[in-house]
Amino acid sequence: MRNLLLSFILITLSGMSVAEVCPTVQAIKRNQIQGWKAYDSDEGTLLSAKRTIQFKKDVATFALAELSKPETRKGSIHCYYSNESGAALEAYLAKNHQVKVANQLAWYKVTGAMHCAAPLHQCQFQATNQPLHHLAKK
């Protein structure tokens, strides 16, 4: 009976996703941004190593979270930040296959995306539960 209860709890928990938020400024400066990639906001290309170092040096405040393709389960989160003067940095951090957490009032629709300009902790999202692809054929 005990094993059955433990199995049920583990199965239930494995299907649950944990809510995330964009990396804090402190996490960026400490290079604690595993799973995130830095992109140029004008070109949409990955930042060079030199620009990534400059981005980490200049980042001062969280500005905006953007969820692209909110109607799909394959959206990307883009996290934008400002420097100490309040100017937007020309880069963002991104993570793929994300959706906003349900019933989050801080998110609002814009053309083709969802935005959240609230404090960082209110802009919650989570990874989609992508189906596993089996490599072997019958």
Coordinates of N, CA and C in Angstrom, one line a residue:
M1 N 0.8 -1.2 0.0 CA 0.0 0.0 0.0 C 0.9 1.3 0.0
R2 N 1.9 1.2 0.8 CA 2.8 2.4 0.9 C 3.5 2.7 -0.4
N3 N 3.9 1.6 -1.1 CA 4.6 1.7 -2.4 C 3.6 2.3 -3.5
L4 N 2.3 1.9 -3.4 CA 1.3 2.3 -4.3 C 1.1 3.8 -4.1
L5 N 1.0 4.3 -2.9 CA 0.8 5.7 -2.6 C 2.0 6.5 -3.0
L6 N 3.2 6.0 -2.8 CA 4.4 6.7 -3.2 C 4.5 6.8 -4.7
S7 N 4.1 5.7 -5.4 CA 4.1 5.8 -6.9 C 3.1 6.8 -7.4
F8 N 1.9 6.8 -6.8 CA 0.9 7.8 -7.2 C 1.4 9.2 -7.1
I9 N 2.0 9.5 -5.9 CA 2.6 10.9 -5.7 C 3.6 11.2 -6.7
L10 N 4.6 10.3 -7.0 CA 5.6 10.6 -8.0 C 5.1 10.8 -9.4
I11 N 4.1 10.0 -9.8 CA 3.5 10.2 -11.1 C 2.8 11.5 -11.2
T12 N 2.1 11.9 -10.1 CA 1.4 13.2 -10.1 C 2.4 14.4 -10.2
L13 N 3.4 14.3 -9.4 CA 4.4 15.4 -9.4 C 5.2 15.5 -10.7
S14 N 5.5 14.4 -11.4 CA 6.2 14.4 -12.6 C 5.5 15.1 -13.7
G15 N 4.2 15.1 -13.7 CA 3.4 15.8 -14.7 C 3.2 17.3 -14.5
M16 N 3.7 17.7 -13.3 CA 3.5 19.1 -13.0 C 4.7 20.0 -13.4
S17 N 4.4 21.2 -13.9 CA 5.5 22.1 -14.3 C 5.6 23.2 -13.2
V18 N 6.8 23.6 -13.0 CA 7.1 24.6 -12.0 C 7.1 26.0 -12.7
A19 N 6.5 26.9 -12.1 CA 6.5 28.3 -12.7 C 7.9 28.9 -12.6
E20 N 8.2 29.6 -13.7 CA 9.5 30.3 -13.7 C 9.3 31.8 -14.0
V21 N 10.3 32.6 -13.8 CA 10.3 34.0 -14.1 C 11.6 34.3 -14.8
C22 N 11.7 35.4 -15.5 CA 13.0 35.8 -16.1 C 14.1 35.9 -15.1
P23 N 15.3 35.7 -15.5 CA 16.5 35.8 -14.6 C 16.6 37.2 -14.0
T24 N 16.9 37.2 -12.7 CA 17.1 38.4 -12.0 C 18.4 39.1 -12.5
V25 N 18.6 40.4 -12.2 CA 19.8 41.1 -12.6 C 21.0 40.4 -11.9
Q26 N 20.8 40.0 -10.6 CA 21.9 39.4 -9.9 C 22.3 38.1 -10.5
A27 N 21.3 37.3 -10.9 CA 21.6 36.0 -11.6 C 22.4 36.2 -12.9
I28 N 22.0 37.2 -13.6 CA 22.7 37.5 -14.9 C 24.1 37.9 -14.6
K29 N 24.3 38.8 -13.7 CA 25.7 39.3 -13.3 C 26.6 38.1 -12.8
R30 N 25.9 37.2 -12.1 CA 26.7 36.0 -11.5 C 26.8 34.8 -12.5
N31 N 26.3 35.1 -13.7 CA 26.3 34.0 -14.8 C 25.5 32.8 -14.4
Q32 N 24.4 33.0 -13.7 CA 23.5 31.9 -13.3 C 22.3 31.8 -14.2
I33 N 22.5 31.7 -15.5 CA 21.4 31.8 -16.5 C 21.5 30.6 -17.4
Q34 N 21.7 29.4 -16.8 CA 21.7 28.2 -17.6 C 20.3 27.9 -18.2
G35 N 20.4 27.5 -19.5 CA 19.1 27.3 -20.2 C 18.6 28.5 -20.9
W36 N 19.3 29.7 -20.7 CA 18.9 30.9 -21.4 C 20.0 31.2 -22.5
K37 N 19.5 31.8 -23.6 CA 20.4 32.3 -24.6 C 20.2 33.8 -24.8
A38 N 21.3 34.5 -25.1 CA 21.3 36.0 -25.3 C 21.3 36.3 -26.8
Y39 N 20.3 37.1 -27.2 CA 20.1 37.5 -28.6 C 20.2 39.0 -28.8
D40 N 20.6 39.4 -30.0 CA 20.5 40.8 -30.4 C 19.1 41.1 -30.7
S41 N 18.5 42.2 -30.1 CA 17.1 42.5 -30.3 C 16.8 43.1 -31.6
D42 N 17.8 43.6 -32.4 CA 17.5 44.1 -33.7 C 17.6 43.0 -34.8
E43 N 18.6 42.1 -34.7 CA 18.9 41.1 -35.7 C 18.3 39.8 -35.4
G44 N 18.0 39.5 -34.1 CA 17.5 38.2 -33.7 C 18.5 37.1 -33.7
T45 N 19.8 37.5 -33.7 CA 20.9 36.5 -33.8 C 21.5 36.4 -32.4
L46 N 22.2 35.3 -32.2 CA 22.9 35.1 -30.9 C 23.9 36.2 -30.7
L47 N 24.1 36.6 -29.4 CA 25.1 37.6 -29.1 C 26.5 37.0 -29.2
S48 N 27.4 37.8 -29.7 CA 28.8 37.3 -29.6 C 29.3 37.2 -28.2
A49 N 30.4 36.6 -28.0 CA 30.9 36.5 -26.6 C 31.2 37.9 -26.0
K50 N 31.7 38.8 -26.9 CA 32.0 40.2 -26.4 C 30.8 40.9 -26.1
R51 N 29.7 40.8 -26.9 CA 28.5 41.5 -26.6 C 27.8 40.9 -25.4
T52 N 27.9 39.6 -25.2 CA 27.3 39.0 -24.0 C 28.0 39.5 -22.7
I53 N 29.3 39.6 -22.7 CA 30.0 40.2 -21.6 C 29.5 41.6 -21.3
Q54 N 29.3 42.4 -22.4 CA 28.9 43.8 -22.2 C 27.4 43.9 -21.7
F55 N 26.6 43.0 -22.2 CA 25.2 42.9 -21.7 C 25.2 42.6 -20.2
K56 N 25.9 41.6 -19.8 CA 26.0 41.3 -18.4 C 26.5 42.4 -17.5
K57 N 27.4 43.2 -18.1 CA 28.0 44.3 -17.4 C 27.0 45.5 -17.2
D58 N 26.2 45.7 -18.3 CA 25.3 46.9 -18.4 C 23.9 46.6 -17.7
V59 N 23.5 45.4 -17.6 CA 22.1 45.1 -17.1 C 21.9 45.7 -15.7
A60 N 20.8 46.4 -15.6 CA 20.5 47.0 -14.3 C 19.1 46.7 -13.7
T61 N 18.1 46.7 -14.6 CA 16.7 46.4 -14.2 C 16.0 45.6 -15.2
F62 N 15.0 44.8 -14.8 CA 14.1 44.1 -15.6 C 13.1 45.1 -16.2
A63 N 12.9 44.9 -17.5 CA 11.9 45.8 -18.2 C 10.7 45.1 -18.7
L64 N 10.8 44.0 -19.3 CA 9.6 43.4 -19.9 C 9.8 41.9 -20.2
A65 N 8.8 41.1 -20.1 CA 8.8 39.7 -20.6 C 7.9 39.6 -21.8
E66 N 8.3 38.9 -22.8 CA 7.4 38.8 -24.0 C 7.3 37.3 -24.3
L67 N 6.1 36.8 -24.6 CA 5.9 35.5 -25.0 C 5.5 35.5 -26.4
S68 N 6.3 35.0 -27.3 CA 6.0 34.9 -28.7 C 5.1 33.7 -29.0
K69 N 4.3 33.7 -30.0 CA 3.4 32.6 -30.3 C 2.6 32.1 -29.2
P70 N 1.9 33.0 -28.5 CA 1.1 32.5 -27.3 C 0.0 31.5 -27.6
E71 N -0.5 31.5 -28.8 CA -1.6 30.6 -29.2 C -1.1 29.1 -29.4
T72 N 0.2 28.9 -29.4 CA 0.8 27.6 -29.5 C 1.4 27.1 -28.2
R73 N 1.9 25.9 -28.2 CA 2.6 25.4 -27.0 C 4.1 25.4 -27.3
K74 N 4.5 26.2 -28.3 CA 5.9 26.2 -28.6 C 6.4 27.7 -28.6
G75 N 5.8 28.5 -27.7 CA 6.2 29.9 -27.6 C 7.6 30.0 -27.0
S76 N 8.2 31.2 -27.2 CA 9.5 31.6 -26.6 C 9.3 32.7 -25.7
I77 N 10.0 32.7 -24.6 CA 10.0 33.8 -23.6 C 11.2 34.7 -24.0
H78 N 11.0 36.0 -24.1 CA 12.1 36.9 -24.3 C 12.1 37.9 -23.1
C79 N 13.2 38.0 -22.4 CA 13.3 38.8 -21.2 C 14.2 40.0 -21.6
Y80 N 13.6 41.2 -21.5 CA 14.3 42.5 -21.8 C 14.7 43.2 -20.5
Y81 N 15.8 43.9 -20.6 CA 16.3 44.6 -19.4 C 16.8 46.0 -19.9
S82 N 17.0 46.9 -18.9 CA 17.5 48.3 -19.1 C 18.8 48.4 -18.4
N83 N 19.5 49.5 -18.8 CA 20.8 49.8 -18.1 C 20.4 50.8 -16.9
E84 N 21.4 51.3 -16.2 CA 21.2 52.2 -15.1 C 20.5 53.5 -15.5
S85 N 20.7 53.9 -16.7 CA 20.1 55.2 -17.2 C 18.6 55.0 -17.6
G86 N 18.2 53.7 -17.6 CA 16.8 53.4 -18.0 C 16.7 53.1 -19.5
A87 N 17.8 53.1 -20.3 CA 17.7 52.8 -21.7 C 17.7 51.3 -21.9
A88 N 16.9 50.9 -22.9 CA 16.7 49.5 -23.2 C 18.1 49.0 -23.7
L89 N 18.5 47.8 -23.3 CA 19.6 47.2 -23.8 C 19.2 46.5 -25.2
E90 N 20.1 46.5 -26.1 CA 19.8 46.0 -27.4 C 20.0 44.5 -27.5
A91 N 19.5 43.8 -26.4 CA 19.7 42.4 -26.3 C 18.6 41.8 -25.4
Y92 N 18.3 40.5 -25.5 CA 17.4 39.9 -24.6 C 17.8 38.5 -24.3
L93 N 17.3 37.9 -23.3 CA 17.5 36.5 -23.0 C 16.3 35.7 -23.4
A94 N 16.5 34.5 -24.0 CA 15.4 33.8 -24.5 C 15.4 32.3 -24.0
K95 N 14.2 31.7 -24.0 CA 14.1 30.3 -23.6 C 12.9 29.8 -24.4
N96 N 13.0 28.7 -25.1 CA 12.0 28.2 -26.0 C 11.0 27.2 -25.3
H97 N 9.9 26.9 -26.0 CA 8.9 26.0 -25.5 C 8.3 26.4 -24.1
Q98 N 7.8 27.6 -24.1 CA 7.2 28.1 -22.8 C 5.8 28.6 -23.1
V99 N 5.0 28.6 -22.0 CA 3.6 29.2 -22.0 C 3.5 30.0 -20.7
K100 N 2.6 31.0 -20.8 CA 2.4 31.8 -19.5 C 1.6 30.9 -18.6
V101 N 1.7 31.2 -17.3 CA 1.0 30.5 -16.3 C -0.5 31.0 -16.3
A102 N -1.4 30.1 -16.3 CA -2.8 30.4 -16.4 C -3.2 31.4 -15.3
N103 N -4.2 32.2 -15.6 CA -4.7 33.2 -14.7 C -3.7 34.2 -14.2
Q104 N -2.8 34.6 -15.0 CA -1.8 35.6 -14.6 C -2.3 36.9 -15.2
L105 N -2.8 37.8 -14.4 CA -3.4 39.1 -14.8 C -2.3 40.1 -15.3
A106 N -1.1 39.9 -15.0 CA 0.0 40.8 -15.4 C 0.3 40.7 -16.9
W107 N -0.1 39.7 -17.6 CA 0.1 39.5 -19.0 C -1.0 40.2 -19.8
Y108 N -0.6 40.8 -20.9 CA -1.6 41.5 -21.8 C -1.2 41.2 -23.3
K109 N -2.2 41.2 -24.1 CA -2.0 40.9 -25.6 C -1.5 42.1 -26.3
V110 N -0.5 41.8 -27.2 CA -0.1 42.8 -28.2 C -0.1 42.0 -29.5
T111 N 0.1 42.6 -30.6 CA 0.0 41.9 -31.9 C 1.0 40.7 -32.0
G112 N 0.4 39.5 -32.0 CA 1.2 38.3 -32.2 C 2.0 37.9 -31.0
A113 N 1.8 38.5 -29.8 CA 2.5 38.1 -28.6 C 1.7 38.5 -27.3
M114 N 2.3 38.1 -26.2 CA 1.8 38.5 -24.9 C 3.0 39.2 -24.2
H115 N 2.7 40.3 -23.5 CA 3.7 41.1 -22.8 C 3.4 41.1 -21.3
C116 N 4.4 41.2 -20.5 CA 4.3 41.4 -19.1 C 5.3 42.5 -18.6
A117 N 4.8 43.6 -18.3 CA 5.7 44.7 -17.8 C 5.6 44.9 -16.3
A118 N 5.0 44.0 -15.6 CA 4.9 44.1 -14.2 C 6.2 43.7 -13.5
P119 N 6.3 43.8 -12.2 CA 7.5 43.3 -11.5 C 7.8 41.9 -11.9
L120 N 9.1 41.6 -11.9 CA 9.6 40.3 -12.4 C 8.8 39.1 -11.8
H121 N 8.6 39.1 -10.5 CA 7.9 37.9 -9.9 C 6.5 37.7 -10.4
Q122 N 5.9 38.7 -11.0 CA 4.5 38.6 -11.5 C 4.4 38.0 -12.9
C123 N 5.5 38.0 -13.6 CA 5.6 37.6 -15.0 C 6.0 36.1 -15.1
Q124 N 5.1 35.2 -14.7 CA 5.4 33.8 -14.6 C 5.0 33.1 -15.8
F125 N 5.8 32.1 -16.1 CA 5.6 31.2 -17.3 C 6.1 29.8 -16.9
Q126 N 5.9 28.8 -17.8 CA 6.4 27.5 -17.5 C 6.7 26.8 -18.8
A127 N 7.5 25.7 -18.7 CA 7.8 24.9 -19.9 C 6.6 24.1 -20.3
T128 N 6.4 23.9 -21.6 CA 5.3 23.1 -22.1 C 5.7 21.7 -21.9
N129 N 4.8 20.8 -21.8 CA 5.0 19.4 -21.6 C 5.0 18.8 -23.0
Q130 N 6.2 18.8 -23.7 CA 6.3 18.3 -25.0 C 6.2 16.8 -25.0
P131 N 5.5 16.2 -26.0 CA 5.4 14.7 -26.0 C 6.8 14.2 -26.3
L132 N 7.0 13.0 -25.8 CA 8.3 12.3 -26.1 C 8.2 11.7 -27.5
H133 N 9.3 11.8 -28.2 CA 9.3 11.2 -29.6 C 10.1 9.9 -29.5
H134 N 9.5 8.8 -29.9 CA 10.1 7.5 -29.8 C 11.0 7.3 -31.1
L135 N 12.2 6.9 -30.9 CA 13.1 6.7 -32.0 C 12.9 5.3 -32.6
A136 N 12.5 4.4 -31.9 CA 12.4 3.0 -32.4 C 11.1 2.8 -33.1
K137 N 11.1 2.1 -34.2 CA 9.8 1.8 -34.9 C 9.5 0.3 -34.7
K138 N 8.2 0.0 -34.7 CA 7.7 -1.3 -34.6 C 8.0 -2.2 -35.8

